[in-house]
XYZ file of C-alpha atoms in Angstrom:
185
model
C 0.000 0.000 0.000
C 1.278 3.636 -0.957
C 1.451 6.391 1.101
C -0.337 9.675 1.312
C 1.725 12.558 1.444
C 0.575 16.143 1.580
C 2.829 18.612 0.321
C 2.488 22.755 -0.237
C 4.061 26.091 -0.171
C 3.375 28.121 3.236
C 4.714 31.156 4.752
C 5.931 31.256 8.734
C 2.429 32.495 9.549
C 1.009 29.548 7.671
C -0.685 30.998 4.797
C -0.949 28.989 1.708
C -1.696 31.340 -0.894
C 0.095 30.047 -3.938
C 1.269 34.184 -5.046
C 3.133 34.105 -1.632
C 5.717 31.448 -2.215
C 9.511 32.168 -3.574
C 8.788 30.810 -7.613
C 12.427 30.402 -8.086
C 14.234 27.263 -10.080
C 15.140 25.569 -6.621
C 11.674 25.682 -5.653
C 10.420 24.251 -8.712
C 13.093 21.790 -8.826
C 12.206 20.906 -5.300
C 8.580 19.745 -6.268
C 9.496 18.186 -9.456
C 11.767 15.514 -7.339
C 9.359 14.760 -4.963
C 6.735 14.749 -7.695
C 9.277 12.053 -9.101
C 9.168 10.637 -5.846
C 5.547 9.874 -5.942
C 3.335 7.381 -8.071
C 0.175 10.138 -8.609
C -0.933 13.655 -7.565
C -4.030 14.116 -5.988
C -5.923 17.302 -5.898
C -9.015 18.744 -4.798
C -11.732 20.615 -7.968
C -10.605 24.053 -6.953
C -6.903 23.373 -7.008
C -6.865 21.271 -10.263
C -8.756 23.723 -12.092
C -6.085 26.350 -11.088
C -3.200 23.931 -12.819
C -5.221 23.173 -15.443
C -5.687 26.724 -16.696
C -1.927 26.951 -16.841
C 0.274 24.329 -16.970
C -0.628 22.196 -20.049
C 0.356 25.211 -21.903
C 3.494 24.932 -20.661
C 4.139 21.818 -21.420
C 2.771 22.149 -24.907
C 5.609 25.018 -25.419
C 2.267 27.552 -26.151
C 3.790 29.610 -23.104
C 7.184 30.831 -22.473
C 8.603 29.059 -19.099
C 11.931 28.974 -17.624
C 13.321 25.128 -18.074
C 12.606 24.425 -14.045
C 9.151 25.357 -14.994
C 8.694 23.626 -18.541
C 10.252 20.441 -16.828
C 7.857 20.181 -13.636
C 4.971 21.112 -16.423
C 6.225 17.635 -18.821
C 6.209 15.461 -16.086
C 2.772 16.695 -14.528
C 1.672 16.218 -18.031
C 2.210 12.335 -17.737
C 1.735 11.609 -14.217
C -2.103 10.336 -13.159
C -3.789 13.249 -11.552
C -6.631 12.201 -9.614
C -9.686 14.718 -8.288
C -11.638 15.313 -5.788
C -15.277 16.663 -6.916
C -18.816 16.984 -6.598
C -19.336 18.966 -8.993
C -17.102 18.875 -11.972
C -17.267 15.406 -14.114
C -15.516 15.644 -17.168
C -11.473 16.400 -16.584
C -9.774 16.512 -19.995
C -6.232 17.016 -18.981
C -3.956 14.270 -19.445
C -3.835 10.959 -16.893
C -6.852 13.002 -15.121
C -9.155 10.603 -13.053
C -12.171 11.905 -10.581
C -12.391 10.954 -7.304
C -16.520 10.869 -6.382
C -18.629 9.105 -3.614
C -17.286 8.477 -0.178
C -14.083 10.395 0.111
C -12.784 8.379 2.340
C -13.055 4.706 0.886
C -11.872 6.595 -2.511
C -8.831 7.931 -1.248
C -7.812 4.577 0.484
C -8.017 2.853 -2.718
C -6.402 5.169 -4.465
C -3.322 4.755 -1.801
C -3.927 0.597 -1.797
C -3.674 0.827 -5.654
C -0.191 3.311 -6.045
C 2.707 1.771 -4.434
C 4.868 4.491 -4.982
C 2.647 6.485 -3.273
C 0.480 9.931 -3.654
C 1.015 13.244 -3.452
C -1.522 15.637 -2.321
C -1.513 19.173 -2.563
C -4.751 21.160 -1.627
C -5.244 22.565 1.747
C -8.933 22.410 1.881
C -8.786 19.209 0.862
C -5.935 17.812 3.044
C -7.876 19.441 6.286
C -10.647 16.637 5.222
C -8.416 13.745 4.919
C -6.552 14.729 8.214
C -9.894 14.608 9.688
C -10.507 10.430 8.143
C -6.958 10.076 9.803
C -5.772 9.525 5.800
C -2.415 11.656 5.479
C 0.524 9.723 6.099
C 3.585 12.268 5.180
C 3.894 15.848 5.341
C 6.484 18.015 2.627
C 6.317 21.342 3.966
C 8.002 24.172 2.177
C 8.233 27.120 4.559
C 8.914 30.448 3.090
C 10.825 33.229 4.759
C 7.706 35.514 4.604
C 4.903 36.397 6.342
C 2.303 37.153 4.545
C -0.198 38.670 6.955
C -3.822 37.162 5.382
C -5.045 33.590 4.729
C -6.085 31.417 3.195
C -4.060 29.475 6.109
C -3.061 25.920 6.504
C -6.025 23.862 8.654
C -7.592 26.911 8.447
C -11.136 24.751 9.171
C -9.610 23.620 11.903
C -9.253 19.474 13.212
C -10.670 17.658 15.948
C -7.366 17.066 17.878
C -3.714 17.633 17.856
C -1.803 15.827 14.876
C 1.734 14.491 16.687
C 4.752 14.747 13.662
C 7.821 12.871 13.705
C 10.634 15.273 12.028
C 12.046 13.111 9.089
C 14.355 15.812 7.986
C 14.657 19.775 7.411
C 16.531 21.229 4.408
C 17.024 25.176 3.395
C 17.398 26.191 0.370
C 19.246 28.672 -1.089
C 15.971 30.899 -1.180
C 15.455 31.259 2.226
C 12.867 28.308 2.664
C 13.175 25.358 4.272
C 12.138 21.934 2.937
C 10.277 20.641 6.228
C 9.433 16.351 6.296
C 7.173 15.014 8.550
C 5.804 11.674 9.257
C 2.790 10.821 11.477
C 3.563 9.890 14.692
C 1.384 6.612 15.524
């Protein structure tokens, strides 16, 4: 059985909005590895239809990217990308896959089926598998910012206090630091 590992950009004050975040080639490079590192993304509606609008283009050339961006935007182009919706049915991207019906027996087979793991990376969406006890792994990368607004991480809050074994911290030349966590059982 894979793993479920939630991963995202947040500032010291815990904010997770994506404009916040050093965009720099380490950064990008960081997520592309640990993208590599995983057997499928998982996203929530809201967060997929954020990378859709963007980052096909890139990796159809029809926008001009910076090779750490044109590289992360290839690979996501091949990798399964499963979603999260209620709403939306038909997801025409490449590899893309809907997730519907009981979140929580959908998301386990997703894990039982991908040995190599998931990666999730939607806040609102990880604050609802926290809550079915489904995240395995956090990939934190902290910025060296505070940003002063939300949205913030867990900003719906959880029924208890999640206990984090540190796997390993890493800065980068940016400023941020590469934070991995494992659940504490």
């Amino acid at each position: 059985m894979g793993i479920l590992t939630f991963s995202l950009n947040l500032t010291l004050d815990g904010c997770v909005d994506h404009q916040e975040g050093i965009a720099d080639d380490e950064t990008h490079a960081f997520f592309t590895r640990l993208m590599d590192d995983h057997g499928a993304m998982l996203w929530g509606r809201v967060t997929y239809d954020m990378m859709e609008d963007y980052w096909p283009a890139v990796a159809r050339r029809d926008v001009d990217a910076p090779p750490a961006l044109r590289e992360w935007a290839e690979k996501l182009e091949t990798k399964p990308k499963y979603v999260v919706s209620s709403t939306r049915t038909d997801f025409p991207w490449t590899n893309s896959h809907r997730i519907a019906g009981d979140l929580r027996a959908g998301v386990q087979a997703l894990k039982d089926a991908t040995p190599a793991g998931v990666l999730l990376g939607s806040g609102l969406l990880a604050t609802e598998l926290d809550r079915l006890d489904l995240i395995d792994e956090y990939r934190f990368l902290v910025h060296p910012r505070i940003a002063g607004h939300g949205p913030t991480l867990y900003q719906g809050g959880l029924p208890g206090t999640r206990r984090l074994d540190l796997v390993s911290a890493s800065p980068l030349r940016c400023g941020a630091v590469a934070m991995h966590y494992r659940r504490a059982r």
